[in-house]
Structure formats: C-alpha cells, structure tokens
XYZ file of C-alpha atoms in Angstrom:
475
model
C -118.363 30.157 -56.980
C -119.844 32.140 -54.049
C -122.203 29.761 -52.231
C -124.561 30.487 -49.356
C -124.406 27.453 -47.063
C -126.965 26.351 -44.493
C -124.979 25.846 -41.243
C -127.298 23.126 -39.940
C -127.254 21.187 -43.212
C -123.479 21.589 -43.455
C -123.016 20.241 -39.913
C -125.276 17.282 -40.665
C -123.318 16.599 -43.856
C -120.032 16.705 -41.896
C -121.320 14.067 -39.465
C -122.074 11.632 -42.308
C -118.927 11.810 -44.419
C -118.358 8.049 -44.417
C -114.894 7.374 -45.858
C -114.352 11.060 -46.713
C -112.870 13.804 -44.556
C -112.978 17.596 -44.281
C -111.652 20.626 -42.390
C -113.224 21.550 -39.045
C -111.030 24.413 -37.827
C -107.448 25.728 -37.733
C -105.590 27.553 -34.962
C -102.889 29.985 -36.158
C -99.759 30.467 -34.032
C -96.897 32.888 -34.803
C -93.372 32.711 -33.412
C -92.809 35.199 -30.510
C -90.444 37.503 -32.376
C -90.628 40.840 -34.141
C -90.467 39.411 -37.670
C -91.479 35.736 -37.598
C -90.342 33.702 -40.583
C -93.092 31.078 -40.398
C -96.411 30.244 -38.769
C -97.952 27.032 -37.410
C -101.453 25.887 -38.290
C -102.932 23.353 -35.875
C -105.615 21.880 -38.151
C -108.483 19.770 -36.812
C -110.407 17.517 -39.214
C -113.856 15.947 -38.845
C -112.325 12.459 -38.615
C -109.038 10.628 -39.061
C -109.626 9.378 -42.620
C -106.633 9.933 -44.915
C -104.352 11.281 -42.149
C -102.267 8.141 -41.598
C -99.636 7.963 -42.968
C -99.018 11.727 -42.831
C -99.920 13.529 -46.085
C -97.107 15.206 -47.993
C -96.618 18.930 -47.541
C -97.124 19.434 -51.260
C -100.608 17.976 -51.005
C -101.814 21.049 -49.125
C -102.171 24.177 -51.261
C -102.452 27.807 -50.084
C -104.168 30.433 -52.238
C -105.251 34.036 -51.819
C -103.364 36.918 -50.307
C -102.900 40.518 -51.397
C -99.255 41.659 -51.259
C -97.788 38.191 -50.674
C -99.657 35.639 -52.754
C -100.141 32.019 -51.840
C -98.859 29.377 -54.236
C -96.378 26.560 -54.829
C -93.505 28.716 -56.097
C -90.546 29.870 -53.962
C -91.286 33.100 -52.118
C -95.029 32.406 -52.084
C -96.966 31.321 -49.010
C -97.027 27.502 -48.907
C -97.005 24.511 -46.563
C -93.437 23.294 -46.018
C -93.813 20.690 -43.253
C -96.530 18.367 -41.932
C -96.353 16.999 -38.362
C -98.710 14.783 -36.394
C -101.005 16.560 -34.006
C -102.010 15.652 -30.453
C -105.062 13.743 -31.667
C -105.701 11.245 -34.468
C -107.767 13.818 -36.379
C -105.275 16.701 -36.076
C -102.204 17.820 -38.008
C -99.632 20.545 -37.404
C -98.657 22.420 -40.597
C -95.679 24.737 -40.971
C -96.495 27.649 -43.326
C -93.850 30.032 -44.607
C -93.251 32.805 -45.298
C -95.730 34.745 -43.138
C -98.202 36.502 -45.394
C -100.051 39.796 -45.091
C -103.261 40.469 -43.166
C -105.567 39.527 -46.062
C -107.475 36.245 -46.210
C -105.744 33.076 -47.384
C -107.343 29.713 -48.092
C -105.898 26.326 -47.174
C -106.873 23.622 -49.689
C -106.691 19.920 -48.880
C -105.861 17.178 -51.394
C -108.929 16.573 -53.571
C -108.864 12.797 -53.163
C -110.667 11.658 -50.032
C -112.099 15.072 -49.088
C -115.675 16.332 -49.394
C -115.732 19.173 -52.010
C -117.673 21.426 -49.612
C -115.238 20.887 -46.710
C -111.925 20.831 -48.596
C -111.042 24.540 -48.173
C -110.571 26.628 -45.017
C -110.011 30.431 -44.949
C -107.515 31.834 -42.417
C -105.397 34.897 -41.698
C -101.927 35.334 -40.263
C -103.287 36.515 -36.941
C -103.220 34.301 -33.849
C -106.648 32.825 -33.332
C -109.120 30.156 -34.382
C -110.625 29.964 -37.881
C -113.433 27.702 -39.090
C -115.959 27.480 -41.921
C -118.442 29.764 -40.129
C -116.483 32.847 -39.084
C -119.346 35.319 -39.062
C -118.826 37.725 -36.127
C -121.474 38.113 -33.468
C -123.795 41.060 -33.969
C -122.932 44.035 -31.790
C -125.576 46.782 -31.794
C -124.185 50.254 -32.332
C -124.959 53.382 -30.417
C -128.349 54.987 -30.782
C -128.676 57.683 -33.417
C -129.221 61.216 -32.204
C -132.684 62.638 -32.553
C -133.285 64.173 -35.977
C -135.939 66.648 -37.072
C -139.063 65.076 -38.527
C -139.035 65.727 -42.282
C -141.701 64.385 -44.617
C -139.643 63.455 -47.679
C -142.800 62.149 -49.398
C -144.154 65.681 -49.763
C -143.660 66.242 -53.488
C -146.765 68.131 -54.679
C -148.745 71.290 -53.860
C -151.218 69.778 -51.383
C -148.582 67.853 -49.423
C -146.253 70.886 -49.225
C -149.147 73.030 -48.034
C -150.010 70.479 -45.348
C -146.374 70.355 -44.157
C -146.188 74.159 -43.911
C -149.470 74.454 -42.018
C -148.359 71.733 -39.597
C -144.987 73.447 -39.066
C -146.681 76.783 -38.351
C -149.043 75.178 -35.823
C -146.108 73.519 -34.026
C -143.865 76.595 -33.909
C -146.383 79.460 -33.359
C -148.474 79.014 -30.191
C -152.194 79.418 -30.801
C -151.866 79.801 -34.588
C -154.636 78.311 -36.734
C -155.450 78.670 -40.440
C -158.362 81.060 -40.857
C -159.094 82.705 -44.177
C -157.441 82.140 -47.556
C -156.977 85.910 -47.758
C -154.801 86.110 -44.634
C -151.195 87.089 -45.304
C -149.742 83.992 -43.654
C -152.044 81.722 -45.669
C -151.141 83.510 -48.910
C -147.441 83.076 -48.178
C -147.991 79.353 -47.442
C -149.819 78.917 -50.771
C -147.051 80.724 -52.693
C -144.316 78.672 -51.031
C -146.217 75.395 -51.671
C -146.737 76.273 -55.362
C -143.077 77.186 -55.812
C -141.956 73.995 -54.016
C -144.273 71.943 -56.243
C -142.618 73.318 -59.385
C -139.128 72.819 -57.969
C -139.900 69.230 -56.937
C -141.239 68.413 -60.398
C -138.162 69.977 -62.007
C -135.893 68.108 -59.605
C -137.563 64.763 -60.350
C -137.290 65.251 -64.101
C -133.669 66.356 -64.011
C -132.764 63.600 -61.566
C -134.339 60.935 -63.761
C -132.469 62.144 -66.828
C -129.179 61.851 -64.925
C -129.361 58.030 -64.809
C -129.415 55.590 -67.679
C -132.116 53.368 -66.119
C -134.627 56.200 -65.504
C -133.967 58.606 -68.375
C -137.054 59.223 -70.547
C -135.586 61.356 -73.317
C -133.675 59.844 -76.182
C -131.316 62.793 -76.122
C -130.325 61.957 -72.541
C -129.729 58.315 -73.468
C -127.559 59.362 -76.407
C -125.506 61.643 -74.179
C -124.999 58.878 -71.606
C -123.829 56.576 -74.380
C -121.411 59.153 -75.763
C -119.729 59.348 -72.342
C -118.653 55.740 -72.976
C -117.689 56.522 -76.603
C -120.759 54.724 -77.945
C -122.952 56.415 -80.526
C -126.553 55.217 -80.642
C -127.699 54.054 -84.046
C -131.086 55.283 -85.197
C -132.220 51.984 -86.719
C -132.036 49.591 -83.757
C -135.248 47.859 -82.739
C -136.302 46.342 -79.449
C -135.396 42.724 -78.750
C -136.059 40.219 -75.989
C -135.455 36.594 -75.009
C -138.027 33.798 -74.978
C -137.640 30.849 -72.601
C -139.232 27.879 -74.382
C -140.604 24.558 -73.099
C -140.504 21.687 -75.620
C -141.566 18.044 -75.284
C -139.360 16.770 -78.130
C -136.308 18.021 -79.965
C -137.626 20.772 -82.212
C -136.341 23.306 -84.732
C -138.041 26.710 -84.618
C -139.362 27.559 -87.091
C -139.928 24.043 -88.398
C -138.993 24.936 -91.975
C -137.009 27.779 -93.562
C -140.134 29.079 -95.271
C -142.125 29.315 -91.995
C -142.420 32.249 -89.631
C -142.085 32.227 -85.866
C -143.636 35.071 -83.887
C -145.170 35.771 -80.478
C -147.447 38.563 -79.338
C -149.188 40.008 -76.325
C -152.912 39.444 -75.971
C -155.095 36.767 -77.533
C -154.720 37.659 -81.227
C -151.988 39.299 -83.200
C -154.643 41.360 -85.015
C -155.477 43.203 -81.777
C -154.505 46.864 -82.310
C -152.737 46.853 -78.936
C -150.870 43.600 -79.539
C -147.073 43.849 -79.434
C -145.499 41.372 -81.867
C -142.001 39.903 -81.635
C -140.651 37.709 -84.433
C -137.578 35.623 -85.091
C -135.401 37.723 -87.418
C -134.251 36.246 -90.687
C -130.724 36.525 -91.939
C -127.429 34.768 -91.565
C -126.486 31.228 -92.549
C -128.034 29.777 -89.385
C -131.082 31.588 -88.111
C -133.336 28.742 -87.003
C -133.065 27.523 -83.413
C -132.876 23.915 -82.183
C -134.417 23.247 -78.756
C -133.917 20.222 -76.504
C -136.210 18.839 -73.740
C -133.240 18.435 -71.362
C -132.819 22.225 -71.317
C -136.436 23.038 -70.357
C -136.138 22.977 -66.582
C -132.722 22.997 -64.920
C -132.421 23.132 -61.149
C -129.568 24.101 -58.842
C -127.951 21.076 -57.219
C -128.065 21.866 -53.483
C -125.609 19.170 -52.346
C -128.156 17.528 -50.081
C -129.824 20.771 -49.006
C -126.519 22.384 -48.004
C -126.430 25.092 -50.693
C -129.380 27.436 -50.293
C -128.510 30.355 -52.606
C -126.087 31.761 -55.167
C -124.436 34.972 -54.012
C -124.138 38.065 -56.179
C -120.968 37.875 -58.251
C -121.163 34.126 -58.904
C -119.894 32.937 -62.288
C -120.709 29.218 -62.073
C -123.478 26.929 -60.843
C -124.103 23.220 -60.335
C -127.138 22.100 -62.372
C -129.331 19.025 -62.262
C -132.705 17.915 -63.629
C -135.984 17.787 -61.643
C -135.265 14.093 -61.023
C -131.825 12.778 -59.945
C -129.549 12.500 -62.974
C -127.760 9.371 -64.039
C -124.218 9.522 -65.378
C -125.540 9.152 -68.943
C -127.986 12.047 -68.509
C -125.300 14.242 -66.949
C -122.919 13.506 -69.812
C -125.657 14.258 -72.367
C -126.489 17.562 -70.665
C -122.807 18.524 -70.557
C -122.450 17.661 -74.254
C -125.315 20.027 -75.094
C -123.454 22.876 -73.389
C -120.093 21.885 -74.889
C -121.516 21.479 -78.426
C -120.383 17.851 -78.739
C -123.847 16.254 -78.645
C -124.710 14.249 -81.799
C -127.898 16.302 -82.308
C -125.790 19.473 -82.428
C -123.719 18.429 -85.399
C -124.218 20.790 -88.338
C -121.482 19.342 -90.522
C -123.539 16.363 -91.573
C -125.860 16.051 -94.430
C -128.160 18.622 -95.673
C -130.928 20.758 -94.335
C -129.180 21.729 -91.070
C -126.935 24.479 -92.406
C -129.438 27.119 -91.286
C -130.050 25.621 -87.813
C -128.333 27.068 -84.741
C -128.051 24.139 -82.318
C -125.461 25.623 -79.982
C -126.265 26.430 -76.350
C -124.445 29.657 -75.526
C -126.881 31.350 -73.108
C -128.520 30.417 -69.822
C -131.491 32.103 -68.150
C -131.785 32.334 -64.352
C -135.033 33.687 -62.959
C -136.944 33.745 -59.697
C -139.989 31.461 -59.680
C -141.325 31.946 -56.124
C -141.099 34.637 -53.460
C -138.226 33.620 -51.128
C -139.995 35.157 -48.116
C -143.284 33.271 -48.519
C -142.499 30.359 -50.842
C -145.458 31.327 -53.079
C -145.800 33.107 -56.398
C -147.357 36.116 -54.645
C -144.798 38.881 -54.343
C -142.364 37.314 -56.784
C -139.966 39.893 -58.224
C -140.472 39.924 -62.028
C -137.150 41.717 -62.444
C -135.199 38.929 -60.712
C -133.963 37.320 -63.914
C -130.666 37.412 -65.777
C -129.391 36.030 -69.078
C -125.909 34.540 -68.714
C -123.429 34.053 -71.573
C -121.452 30.838 -71.196
C -117.676 30.795 -71.442
C -116.236 30.417 -74.959
C -115.536 26.869 -76.040
C -111.855 27.795 -76.369
C -111.579 29.144 -72.808
C -108.985 27.527 -70.472
C -111.784 26.423 -68.137
C -114.498 24.224 -69.641
C -117.904 25.868 -69.858
C -119.501 22.622 -68.579
C -118.241 19.490 -66.861
C -119.725 16.473 -65.085
C -119.153 16.407 -61.306
C -120.037 13.653 -58.826
C -121.296 14.179 -55.282
C -119.345 11.461 -53.439
C -121.589 11.603 -50.371
C -124.939 11.162 -52.149
C -123.559 9.247 -55.141
C -125.287 11.601 -57.610
C -124.080 13.377 -60.719
C -124.417 17.023 -61.692
C -123.189 19.407 -64.389
C -121.139 22.457 -63.424
C -121.547 25.327 -65.895
C -119.576 28.572 -66.039
C -120.400 31.914 -67.637
C -118.469 35.055 -68.490
C -117.165 37.232 -65.635
C -118.948 40.191 -67.252
C -122.278 38.391 -66.638
C -121.657 37.599 -62.967
C -124.853 37.618 -60.917
C -125.968 41.122 -59.988
C -128.033 39.924 -57.031
C -128.432 36.997 -54.663
C -130.753 34.232 -55.899
C -132.330 32.016 -53.214
C -133.195 28.432 -54.153
C -134.237 26.920 -50.797
C -136.190 28.378 -47.869
C -138.240 27.252 -44.898
C -141.786 28.457 -44.298
C -143.669 27.274 -41.179
C -141.063 24.562 -40.681
C -141.502 23.190 -44.208
C -138.573 23.193 -46.596
C -139.354 24.625 -50.035
C -137.007 24.094 -52.990
C -136.667 25.452 -56.533
C -137.424 29.083 -55.701
C -135.351 29.942 -58.779
C -134.703 27.903 -61.924
C -132.490 27.829 -64.993
C -133.517 27.436 -68.635
C -131.321 27.069 -71.709
C -133.933 26.850 -74.499
C -133.635 30.548 -75.299
C -134.727 32.285 -78.467
C -133.807 35.847 -79.401
C -136.713 37.705 -81.039
C -137.034 41.301 -82.224
C -139.950 43.701 -82.137
C -142.041 44.025 -85.267
C -144.411 42.094 -87.469
C -142.811 39.979 -90.246
C -143.188 41.709 -93.596
C -141.972 40.994 -97.108
C -141.800 43.556 -99.894
C -141.223 42.441 -103.491
C -139.704 44.939 -105.928
C -140.764 44.635 -109.588
C -139.376 46.221 -112.700
C -140.973 49.433 -113.847
C -144.116 48.736 -115.863
C -144.670 45.221 -114.428
C -148.109 44.416 -112.931
C -148.178 44.510 -109.124
C -150.156 42.221 -106.820
C -152.350 43.716 -104.136
C -151.512 44.235 -100.485
C -151.959 41.118 -98.302
C -152.250 42.205 -94.680
C -154.484 39.346 -93.435
C -151.620 36.898 -92.742
C -149.143 37.247 -89.905
C -146.430 37.765 -92.481
C -147.687 40.655 -94.535
C -146.644 41.078 -98.179
C -146.786 43.834 -100.707
C -145.182 44.673 -104.070
C-alpha cells in the first residue's frame, strides 16, 4: 500500500507512542575490504521499549532487493546477529550477505511496534537512512533561449496573424498594405494550406489513440491489435453509486423495474435512460446502509493521500467504528454477513448480495477544499480480490495508538489506482478531510428503456402498443 504521509503528523505520532516503539533511522557501515561479506546497521529507535532483553535476530526481517533478494532463507539477505548499541534506544544489527544497490526494507517484529513506523528502507551504501529520505531540491541549469512559436495557432486566422507578425519582425519597415499585394497573397495561401494540414493532423492524431478516436472503424482496429474483435450488439453501461437508509433490494420485487434517466422526466425526448438488465439467476441487487459512505482511515491525520498504484486502503465510517461495526463491515466484503446468505429460504435466489466492487471518487478540489474545480473524471471502480485469494479481501485492523478499529480492503492488481487521490489538505491553516470517499453500494445499469415484446401464434388477436409506461410493451 503506497501511502503519502504528512511529516509533521508522523513526527507528532512518533512522540506519543506510549508503550509502542518504531524506527527512527539506520546508519549503514560496510567492512573496509574489496568484497565485504556483511554489513552493520546501527539502528536508532524512538524509545527503548521492547529492546531489553535484546530481540532475536530472526525477529527482524529484510525484504526487497533486485538481484539478491531479502528473506529468511540461506543465501538471502537477512539479519544474523543483534548487538546492543551505545544508547538504550539503539541496536547494532549484522546483515549478510551484502545485497545489491537496490532498496531493501528492514521490518521490525509486529508486536510492540507502531504499524506506520515498523519498516525502514535502506541501501547497501554507507550513509544514514530514515523514513523521510527525499533529497533536497537542486535547481538545474537554465534552458537555452528558444524561438517563440505559437503552438496554439491551429486555424486560418491565427496562422495568418503569425505570418504577418513574423514578416514584420524579420523585414525592416514591412507593413501589410493591400490584399492584392504579392506578399499578402502568399501569406493567405500559406495560412489556408496550414489550416487544412492542421485539421488533417488533428483528425489523424485523434484516431491514433483509443481515448480520442471518433470513428468506430478506428476503435475496431485498435481492438484487433490486442486480438479483440468488437461485437456489434454491445450497449453502453455505467455504474450507479446508491445511498440507502435501510437494507434494500433493488428492484423491490422480481416483477418491478429499476431505471434512471437524465432530466426531470423519462418522457423527455432528450432523456437518456439506463435500466437494470434482467437475466441470470440473481439479477436484483441488495444494498446496505454501512456501504453508503466509507472514508479513508488517516491514522490520526498521518495519511493524507493514496498514491497511484495502490491496491489496498484502510476504511472507516464517518463516525469512529466500534469492533462490532468493523467486523460487520468486513463481513459484508467477505460475504459472511447473515444478510448476505442466499442459501436460506425462498425469495432470495434472484438477489445478488455480494460486495465485489468499490468506488473511489473525488468529492472536493484538493487545492481549494471546495466543490468548485472538482475533477469529475477523478473516480475509479475497483474490483475486490477473489474470496479464494491467498490474501483476504477485507480484514479488521486496530490502531494501537488511538484504540480505534478499521477495515483494510484489497483489490485486484489490474485495478491499481491510476492517479493519486488526496483525502486531507490544509487551506488557510484549516485542516479539511474527506476530499475523496469510497462507496460500495454499486449497481450496474445498461443504456436503453425497458421493453417487453410478446409473441403470439399466427392468427391470434394482438393487444395494442403500450408506450405510456416506463416499461413499454407490444405484441
């Protein structure tokens, strides 16, 4: 899980660990020889908790590495000896063999260590390593002067203006006079030709990318490059994020219809209708109030964002969760909640009560803390790990410092975050939370108005067309 940590909040958390402990820094020392067989890590902790008696060497775990991996097996980089350091909050660790120049991570025993301070990255290069190793900014050399080019000139008038300006700068005393002058005619011809070329370039360039292509033929060709042939009968589909006050099945009964539309009325000629498709043994959706509004647990304001590439998140409710609420929320994700049982009685065989998707979307503008300027494209649907995966898709975790409970959820690596999502910011000295939120009451709907056609035998009387109801019928 790639977390963006607030240095000030992390330092304040480290000063109030209580009976817990955590890494502060480590100093790497190599033996003065051509091919050293081991390295020494002089590790400094935030306090002396859990350091007396000396921890066992097997309690410290090393991970990472590129050519030489860290791990507990022989030949892998691991801690082989633990010695007392010069101070009560220091230890001297012998690490062998010496790894490559990639980044390794030293993990402390889980018991007695704060989860946010229980891992420390280091490299096998002499020097000091801590939890905030960002290098100081060093400005580069100034760029050489470049010619002024107006890349926004993309039509006839703008090209003509650029050419007239270039002529005035390069030819002393030149000024545009009559439209019939030879130089003005040449400028007009060049501007018209550049206008056509720019339009052609924009169209061809757009067709070269899947996100900007406007022709179906281009989309089909892009798909064929990945050995995927577009079917001609697919319809548009989207996700709905629902807010419910009680446990509800949508639609309420198998005979009902569930649809949404743009505008005030579905009868509006410009209204776009999306409906819940029928079909399959379980096509109705069960929604739960606990899944309406899920927030990121910030570990006391320490975690401010989720970095791009993250595949897990710590979730909580708007109010602090009790252990019972956390267990109930985890059961909803794991499919073990009593309300998710579909094996019992009757009437639930067509209800899909599983929670397999999670929506993350930006609620407020991270730069201003208001809804103005919010990016409507900053949203992503995440598919949770399979229930049979080695790692659980959801588990209850306790924050030992604050004494609160949270639920850690994991999604597929293919759905890792494509961008950074900020959850906490400061505007005018005021801290603002919940800039982005999660929702798990998701409903998949497809484009089109519900319609039912009844086929009768030849010669049978047919009823008339009924187009006044949302679900139209004909025979």
